[in-house]
C-alpha cells in the first residue's frame, strides 16, 4: 500500500512530536467554545456525530473557537511531548467544512522549562484574564515563525490534510498555533525527529536505540496496509493491533505452504521496513513484540543492520536490497507471545 498512498508529504513518515501519546500537552488556548484544544493532540482519527449538539452548539471533534466578536484572533500554545527537529505539519480540518479557519500560522520556541498543562477545560469557556497574564510571560507573539500565514482548505475527505513544511530545521520544545481569525481544526500533527538531551541519559544505562524518544525514525517499508511501521518504535505497550505494523497478505504466496527443516515457511519475497537509530550504538538485545497479533503475526523474521552516513540514506532507500547489510538476527520463528532474543 506504500505506492497507493500518494500525494502525502514525505515528512509524514516521521514521528508526531506533539501527540498526547508521547506527552504533548496544551498550555493555553484563547477560546474553547465549541470544542477544547486538547482534541488537537488525540491519537485517534477525528469522528463525526450526526445530529449531536451541546448547549454551546454542534459537537465537534477538534479545537473550535466561537465566532470572533472582539478584536484579535485565536491561538493556543502546545508543549511538544518530545523536543526535536520539526520537518513539517499536518493541520487536519476533517469535518470542519464551513467552520475551519481561513488561514493559520505556526511559531516555535526552544524553552528550558517543563510547563504544567492547563487545568481541564470545558466547552463554552475562554481564557481568563489571569491565564492571559501568565501566558504573556512566554512572549509567544515574538516566537520564531515556522509556518507563515497560509490559506487553509476545508474539511472534506479529499482535501482536509493541510501540509506545511517547516521553514527552519532546528530543535523546538513549544509551538504556537494561530487561527486567523477563528474557527476549528480536528487534529494537529507535528512531524519530526526527537533530539533528546543526552547529558541526562546515564552512559552505563542500556537504552532502546530505535525508540522514538531517542530519535529513532522509520525511513521506509515495503507495505503498510493496516498499520505504519513507526508504531513499533512508539511509547510503551501497544494499545491494540492497530497500534503496530501490519501488511496486506501477499497475493503471490503459494496455495499450499511448505516449511524448511527449521520449520520456517517458504514464501517468495518478504515484507520489510528500515529504521534509522537515534544514535549509532552497540546492539546487545532485540525485542520483537507480537502482542495483539494473535492470528496474523509473522511466521518468521530476520534483522539486518548497516552503518552509513546521513547523506547516503536516500540512495540506500532506492536500492534497499543492494545495501551492505550485516545480519544481526538470523531468521527466527515467531509466536503470538512477546519474544525476547539476545544476540
Short mmCIF file of N, CA, C and O in Angstrom, two decimals, residues 38-114:
data_model
loop_
_atom_site.label_atom_id
_atom_site.label_comp_id
_atom_site.label_asym_id
_atom_site.label_seq_id
_atom_site.Cartn_x
_atom_site.Cartn_y
_atom_site.Cartn_z
N UNK A 38 -7.42 20.39 23.55
CA UNK A 38 -6.78 19.10 23.80
C UNK A 38 -7.09 18.08 22.71
O UNK A 38 -6.30 17.15 22.47
N UNK A 39 -8.22 18.23 22.04
CA UNK A 39 -8.59 17.30 20.97
C UNK A 39 -7.58 17.31 19.82
O UNK A 39 -7.45 16.31 19.10
N UNK A 40 -6.88 18.41 19.64
CA UNK A 40 -5.91 18.51 18.55
C UNK A 40 -4.83 17.43 18.64
O UNK A 40 -4.28 17.00 17.62
N UNK A 41 -4.53 16.98 19.85
CA UNK A 41 -3.39 16.09 20.08
C UNK A 41 -3.79 14.63 20.21
O UNK A 41 -2.95 13.78 20.49
N UNK A 42 -5.05 14.31 20.00
CA UNK A 42 -5.53 12.94 20.12
C UNK A 42 -4.84 12.02 19.11
O UNK A 42 -4.52 12.43 17.99
N UNK A 43 -4.66 10.77 19.52
CA UNK A 43 -4.10 9.76 18.62
C UNK A 43 -5.15 9.28 17.63
O UNK A 43 -4.86 9.06 16.45
N UNK A 44 -6.38 9.12 18.09
CA UNK A 44 -7.44 8.60 17.25
C UNK A 44 -7.82 9.58 16.14
O UNK A 44 -7.72 10.80 16.30
N UNK A 45 -8.25 9.03 15.02
CA UNK A 45 -8.73 9.86 13.92
C UNK A 45 -10.00 10.57 14.34
O UNK A 45 -10.78 10.04 15.15
N UNK A 46 -10.26 11.77 13.82
CA UNK A 46 -11.47 12.50 14.20
C UNK A 46 -12.73 11.76 13.76
O UNK A 46 -12.72 11.02 12.77
N UNK A 47 -13.80 11.96 14.50
CA UNK A 47 -15.08 11.31 14.19
C UNK A 47 -16.16 12.37 14.03
O UNK A 47 -16.04 13.51 14.52
N UNK A 48 -17.20 11.99 13.33
CA UNK A 48 -18.35 12.86 13.11
C UNK A 48 -19.57 12.24 13.78
O UNK A 48 -19.83 11.04 13.63
N UNK A 49 -20.31 13.02 14.55
CA UNK A 49 -21.53 12.55 15.19
C UNK A 49 -22.70 13.38 14.67
O UNK A 49 -22.89 14.53 15.07
N UNK A 50 -23.44 12.77 13.78
CA UNK A 50 -24.57 13.44 13.15
C UNK A 50 -25.63 13.78 14.20
O UNK A 50 -25.95 12.99 15.09
N UNK A 51 -26.15 14.99 14.11
CA UNK A 51 -27.26 15.43 14.96
C UNK A 51 -26.94 15.43 16.45
O UNK A 51 -27.84 15.33 17.29
N UNK A 52 -25.64 15.51 16.81
CA UNK A 52 -25.26 15.62 18.21
C UNK A 52 -24.90 17.07 18.51
O UNK A 52 -23.99 17.63 17.89
N UNK A 53 -25.64 17.67 19.45
CA UNK A 53 -25.43 19.07 19.80
C UNK A 53 -25.24 19.19 21.31
O UNK A 53 -25.71 18.35 22.08
N UNK A 54 -24.51 20.20 21.72
CA UNK A 54 -24.35 20.53 23.12
C UNK A 54 -25.06 21.85 23.39
O UNK A 54 -25.63 22.46 22.47
N UNK A 55 -25.00 22.32 24.62
CA UNK A 55 -25.60 23.61 24.94
C UNK A 55 -24.90 24.75 24.21
O UNK A 55 -25.46 25.85 24.08
N UNK A 56 -23.66 24.48 23.74
CA UNK A 56 -22.88 25.52 23.06
C UNK A 56 -23.01 25.45 21.53
O UNK A 56 -22.51 26.33 20.82
N UNK A 57 -23.62 24.39 21.02
CA UNK A 57 -23.76 24.24 19.58
C UNK A 57 -23.41 22.84 19.11
O UNK A 57 -23.46 21.89 19.88
N UNK A 58 -23.02 22.72 17.84
CA UNK A 58 -22.72 21.41 17.26
C UNK A 58 -21.50 20.78 17.93
O UNK A 58 -20.46 21.43 18.08
N UNK A 59 -21.61 19.51 18.31
CA UNK A 59 -20.47 18.78 18.87
C UNK A 59 -19.45 18.54 17.77
O UNK A 59 -19.79 18.06 16.67
N UNK A 60 -18.18 18.88 18.03
CA UNK A 60 -17.12 18.69 17.04
C UNK A 60 -15.91 18.05 17.71
O UNK A 60 -15.63 18.29 18.88
N UNK A 61 -15.22 17.22 16.94
CA UNK A 61 -14.03 16.53 17.43
C UNK A 61 -12.79 17.28 16.96
O UNK A 61 -12.20 16.95 15.93
N UNK A 62 -12.39 18.27 17.72
CA UNK A 62 -11.25 19.11 17.38
C UNK A 62 -11.20 20.30 18.31
O UNK A 62 -11.79 20.27 19.40
N UNK A 63 -10.48 21.34 17.90
CA UNK A 63 -10.49 22.59 18.66
C UNK A 63 -11.21 23.64 17.84
O UNK A 63 -10.77 23.98 16.74
N UNK A 64 -12.33 24.12 18.37
CA UNK A 64 -13.10 25.15 17.66
C UNK A 64 -13.47 26.28 18.59
O UNK A 64 -14.08 26.06 19.65
N UNK A 65 -13.11 27.48 18.20
CA UNK A 65 -13.44 28.68 18.96
C UNK A 65 -14.75 29.27 18.45
O UNK A 65 -15.25 28.91 17.38
N UNK A 66 -15.30 30.19 19.22
CA UNK A 66 -16.53 30.87 18.81
C UNK A 66 -16.22 31.88 17.71
O UNK A 66 -15.06 32.24 17.46
N UNK A 67 -17.25 32.35 17.03
CA UNK A 67 -17.08 33.40 16.02
C UNK A 67 -16.65 34.67 16.73
O UNK A 67 -17.28 35.11 17.68
N UNK A 68 -15.57 35.25 16.25
CA UNK A 68 -14.96 36.38 16.93
C UNK A 68 -15.88 37.61 16.89
O UNK A 68 -16.40 37.98 15.82
N UNK A 69 -16.08 38.22 18.04
CA UNK A 69 -16.87 39.45 18.14
C UNK A 69 -16.08 40.55 18.83
O UNK A 69 -16.65 41.57 19.23
N UNK A 70 -14.76 40.28 19.00
CA UNK A 70 -13.86 41.27 19.59
C UNK A 70 -12.60 41.32 18.73
O UNK A 70 -12.33 40.39 17.95
N UNK A 71 -11.79 42.38 18.84
CA UNK A 71 -10.55 42.44 18.06
C UNK A 71 -9.61 41.29 18.41
O UNK A 71 -9.63 40.76 19.53
N UNK A 72 -8.75 40.90 17.46
CA UNK A 72 -7.75 39.88 17.71
C UNK A 72 -8.00 38.61 16.91
O UNK A 72 -8.78 38.59 15.97
N UNK A 73 -7.34 37.53 17.32
CA UNK A 73 -7.50 36.22 16.68
C UNK A 73 -7.24 35.16 17.73
O UNK A 73 -6.70 35.44 18.82
N UNK A 74 -7.60 33.93 17.43
CA UNK A 74 -7.44 32.84 18.40
C UNK A 74 -6.12 32.11 18.20
O UNK A 74 -5.62 32.00 17.08
N UNK A 75 -5.59 31.59 19.30
CA UNK A 75 -4.33 30.87 19.25
C UNK A 75 -4.18 29.97 20.48
O UNK A 75 -4.90 30.14 21.46
N UNK A 76 -3.29 29.01 20.37
CA UNK A 76 -3.03 28.12 21.50
C UNK A 76 -1.54 27.82 21.57
O UNK A 76 -0.81 27.94 20.57
N UNK A 77 -1.09 27.43 22.76
CA UNK A 77 0.32 27.07 22.99
C UNK A 77 0.39 25.58 23.30
O UNK A 77 -0.35 25.08 24.15
N UNK A 78 1.29 24.88 22.61
CA UNK A 78 1.46 23.44 22.79
C UNK A 78 2.89 23.15 23.20
O UNK A 78 3.84 23.64 22.58
N UNK A 79 3.05 22.39 24.27
CA UNK A 79 4.37 21.87 24.63
C UNK A 79 4.52 20.50 23.98
O UNK A 79 3.71 19.60 24.20
N UNK A 80 5.56 20.34 23.17
CA UNK A 80 5.79 19.07 22.50
C UNK A 80 6.06 17.98 23.52
O UNK A 80 6.73 18.20 24.53
N UNK A 81 5.57 16.79 23.25
CA UNK A 81 5.88 15.66 24.11
C UNK A 81 7.33 15.25 23.99
O UNK A 81 7.95 14.79 24.95
N UNK A 82 7.88 15.44 22.78
CA UNK A 82 9.29 15.16 22.51
C UNK A 82 9.89 16.36 21.82
O UNK A 82 9.47 16.74 20.72
N UNK A 83 10.85 17.00 22.46
CA UNK A 83 11.52 18.12 21.80
C UNK A 83 12.35 17.56 20.66
O UNK A 83 12.90 16.46 20.74
N UNK A 84 12.41 18.32 19.57
CA UNK A 84 13.16 17.80 18.44
C UNK A 84 13.10 18.71 17.23
O UNK A 84 12.58 19.84 17.29
N UNK A 85 13.64 18.22 16.14
CA UNK A 85 13.69 18.96 14.88
C UNK A 85 12.39 18.71 14.12
O UNK A 85 12.08 17.57 13.76
N UNK A 86 11.63 19.76 13.88
CA UNK A 86 10.36 19.66 13.17
C UNK A 86 10.60 19.79 11.67
O UNK A 86 11.26 20.74 11.23
N UNK A 87 10.06 18.86 10.91
CA UNK A 87 10.18 18.91 9.45
C UNK A 87 8.90 19.41 8.79
O UNK A 87 8.97 19.99 7.70
N UNK A 88 7.76 19.17 9.40
CA UNK A 88 6.52 19.62 8.79
C UNK A 88 5.31 19.37 9.66
O UNK A 88 5.40 18.75 10.74
N UNK A 89 4.16 19.86 9.20
CA UNK A 89 2.91 19.80 9.95
C UNK A 89 1.77 19.30 9.06
O UNK A 89 1.78 19.50 7.85
N UNK A 90 0.80 18.68 9.71
CA UNK A 90 -0.48 18.38 9.08
C UNK A 90 -1.54 19.02 9.95
O UNK A 90 -1.82 18.56 11.06
N UNK A 91 -2.14 20.12 9.46
CA UNK A 91 -3.24 20.77 10.16
C UNK A 91 -4.51 20.21 9.52
O UNK A 91 -4.91 20.60 8.43
N UNK A 92 -5.12 19.28 10.22
CA UNK A 92 -6.23 18.49 9.69
C UNK A 92 -7.57 19.14 10.02
O UNK A 92 -7.92 19.30 11.20
N UNK A 93 -8.32 19.50 8.99
CA UNK A 93 -9.62 20.14 9.18
C UNK A 93 -10.78 19.17 9.01
O UNK A 93 -11.92 19.59 8.78
N UNK A 94 -10.52 17.87 9.12
CA UNK A 94 -11.54 16.86 8.87
C UNK A 94 -12.87 17.19 9.57
O UNK A 94 -12.90 17.42 10.78
N UNK A 95 -13.97 17.22 8.78
CA UNK A 95 -15.34 17.52 9.20
C UNK A 95 -15.58 19.00 9.48
O UNK A 95 -16.74 19.41 9.66
N UNK A 96 -14.54 19.81 9.49
CA UNK A 96 -14.73 21.26 9.64
C UNK A 96 -14.84 21.86 8.23
O UNK A 96 -13.88 22.40 7.69
N UNK A 97 -16.02 21.76 7.66
CA UNK A 97 -16.21 22.15 6.26
C UNK A 97 -16.65 23.60 6.08
O UNK A 97 -16.33 24.23 5.07
N UNK A 98 -17.37 24.13 7.06
CA UNK A 98 -17.82 25.52 6.96
C UNK A 98 -17.39 26.35 8.14
O UNK A 98 -17.81 27.50 8.28
N UNK A 99 -16.55 25.78 8.98
CA UNK A 99 -16.15 26.46 10.20
C UNK A 99 -14.65 26.34 10.46
O UNK A 99 -14.20 26.48 11.59
N UNK A 100 -13.87 26.06 9.42
CA UNK A 100 -12.41 25.99 9.57
C UNK A 100 -11.82 27.39 9.48
O UNK A 100 -12.44 28.30 8.90
N UNK A 101 -10.65 27.62 10.04
CA UNK A 101 -10.03 28.95 9.96
C UNK A 101 -9.56 29.23 8.52
O UNK A 101 -8.93 28.35 7.90
N UNK A 102 -9.81 30.40 7.99
CA UNK A 102 -9.36 30.70 6.62
C UNK A 102 -7.85 30.63 6.46
O UNK A 102 -7.35 30.22 5.41
N UNK A 103 -7.13 31.00 7.52
CA UNK A 103 -5.67 30.98 7.48
C UNK A 103 -5.11 30.56 8.84
O UNK A 103 -5.77 30.76 9.87
N UNK A 104 -3.90 30.01 8.82
CA UNK A 104 -3.20 29.69 10.07
C UNK A 104 -1.74 30.06 9.92
O UNK A 104 -1.24 30.26 8.81
N UNK A 105 -1.05 30.15 11.04
CA UNK A 105 0.41 30.23 11.05
C UNK A 105 0.89 29.47 12.29
O UNK A 105 0.10 29.19 13.20
N UNK A 106 2.17 29.11 12.29
CA UNK A 106 2.74 28.38 13.42
C UNK A 106 4.08 28.99 13.79
O UNK A 106 4.92 29.26 12.92
N UNK A 107 4.27 29.24 15.08
CA UNK A 107 5.52 29.76 15.60
C UNK A 107 6.12 28.76 16.57
O UNK A 107 5.43 27.85 17.04
N UNK A 108 7.40 28.90 16.87
CA UNK A 108 8.06 27.96 17.76
C UNK A 108 9.08 28.60 18.67
O UNK A 108 9.56 29.72 18.42
N UNK A 109 9.41 27.88 19.73
CA UNK A 109 10.44 28.33 20.68
C UNK A 109 11.11 27.10 21.28
O UNK A 109 10.55 26.01 21.30
N UNK A 110 12.32 27.30 21.75
CA UNK A 110 13.06 26.26 22.47
C UNK A 110 13.28 26.77 23.88
O UNK A 110 14.14 27.63 24.11
N UNK A 111 12.48 26.28 24.81
CA UNK A 111 12.50 26.77 26.19
C UNK A 111 13.10 25.73 27.12
O UNK A 111 12.89 24.54 26.95
N UNK A 112 13.82 26.21 28.10
CA UNK A 112 14.46 25.31 29.07
C UNK A 112 13.59 25.15 30.30
O UNK A 112 14.03 25.32 31.44
N UNK A 113 12.31 24.84 30.07
CA UNK A 113 11.42 24.64 31.20
C UNK A 113 10.26 23.75 30.79
O UNK A 113 9.78 23.81 29.66
N UNK A 114 9.85 22.88 31.72
CA UNK A 114 8.71 22.00 31.52
C UNK A 114 7.52 22.63 32.21
O UNK A 114 7.44 22.64 33.44
#
